[in-house]
Coordinates of C-alpha atoms in Angstrom, one line a residue:
F1 CA 4.0 -125.0 36.4
T2 CA 4.0 -128.0 34.2
Q3 CA 7.7 -128.5 33.4
L4 CA 8.4 -130.7 36.5
E5 CA 5.6 -132.4 38.4
G6 CA 5.5 -134.4 41.5
N7 CA 7.3 -132.0 43.8
M8 CA 6.2 -129.8 46.6
L9 CA 6.5 -126.6 44.6
S10 CA 4.2 -127.9 41.8
S11 CA 1.8 -129.1 44.5
M12 CA 1.6 -125.6 45.9
F13 CA 0.4 -124.3 42.6
S14 CA -1.8 -127.1 41.3
G15 CA -5.5 -127.2 41.9
P16 CA -6.9 -124.3 43.9
W17 CA -3.5 -122.7 44.6
E18 CA -5.2 -119.5 45.8
Q19 CA -5.3 -121.3 49.2
A20 CA -1.6 -120.8 49.5
C21 CA -2.1 -117.0 49.2
D22 CA -2.3 -114.5 52.0
A23 CA -5.0 -111.7 52.2
N24 CA -3.1 -109.7 49.6
G25 CA -2.9 -112.6 47.1
C26 CA 0.8 -113.2 47.8
V27 CA 2.5 -116.5 48.4
F28 CA 5.1 -116.5 51.2
V29 CA 8.2 -118.6 50.5
D30 CA 10.9 -118.5 53.2
H31 CA 14.0 -118.5 50.9
S32 CA 16.2 -115.6 50.0
P33 CA 16.1 -114.0 46.5
E34 CA 19.6 -115.3 46.0
V35 CA 18.3 -118.8 45.8
M36 CA 14.8 -118.2 44.6
M37 CA 15.8 -116.2 41.5
P38 CA 18.0 -119.0 40.2
L39 CA 15.1 -121.4 40.7
F40 CA 12.8 -119.1 38.6
E41 CA 15.5 -118.8 35.9
W42 CA 15.9 -122.6 35.8
L43 CA 12.1 -123.1 35.5
R44 CA 12.0 -120.6 32.7
E45 CA 14.9 -122.3 31.0
M46 CA 13.1 -125.7 31.4
R47 CA 9.9 -124.1 29.9
D48 CA 11.7 -122.4 27.0
T49 CA 14.1 -125.0 25.9
P50 CA 12.9 -126.9 22.8
T51 CA 12.3 -130.6 23.3
G52 CA 15.4 -132.6 22.7
S53 CA 17.7 -129.6 23.4
K54 CA 20.0 -129.4 26.4
V55 CA 18.8 -127.2 29.2
Q56 CA 21.4 -124.6 30.3
L57 CA 22.6 -124.8 33.8
V58 CA 21.6 -122.0 36.1
Q59 CA 24.5 -120.2 37.8
V60 CA 24.2 -120.0 41.5
D61 CA 26.7 -117.8 43.4
A62 CA 29.1 -120.0 45.4
N63 CA 28.2 -118.3 48.6
H64 CA 24.6 -119.5 48.2
R65 CA 25.2 -122.9 46.7
V66 CA 24.4 -124.9 49.9
A67 CA 21.2 -122.8 50.5
W68 CA 20.2 -123.4 46.8
I69 CA 20.7 -127.2 47.2
R70 CA 18.8 -127.3 50.5
M71 CA 15.9 -125.3 49.0
M72 CA 15.7 -127.6 46.0
Q73 CA 15.7 -130.6 48.4
S74 CA 13.0 -128.9 50.5
F75 CA 10.8 -128.7 47.4
S76 CA 11.2 -132.4 46.9
F77 CA 12.6 -132.3 43.4
R78 CA 13.5 -135.7 42.0
I79 CA 17.2 -136.6 41.8
Q80 CA 17.1 -136.5 38.0
D81 CA 15.6 -133.0 38.2
L82 CA 18.3 -131.9 40.6
E83 CA 20.9 -133.2 38.1
L84 CA 19.3 -131.1 35.4
A85 CA 19.7 -128.1 37.7
G86 CA 23.4 -128.9 37.9
I87 CA 23.3 -130.4 41.4
T88 CA 25.6 -133.4 41.6
L89 CA 24.8 -136.5 43.5
Q90 CA 27.8 -135.9 45.7
E91 CA 26.6 -132.4 46.6
F92 CA 23.1 -133.9 47.3
Y93 CA 24.3 -136.6 49.6
E94 CA 26.9 -134.5 51.4
L95 CA 24.2 -132.1 52.9

């Protein structure tokens, strides 16, 4: 996970990340698929977009928008990263 560094999610998977795994090798993340899948899509988009090209915004269902923003905040993404994900400063500060 090298697209965006310096956040909680990248910290979970840097170094010996196996420590975050359970006995079955799975990592537990307490967020619904409705907000995690857009995060994965966004990270793939960040990885696959050529340098200098605009990253497409990930679509998050309006019913899950607040949960999406709170999850992104909980992972300590920087403001500029949140803006790349389509989260406005107003949305960020209103929660």
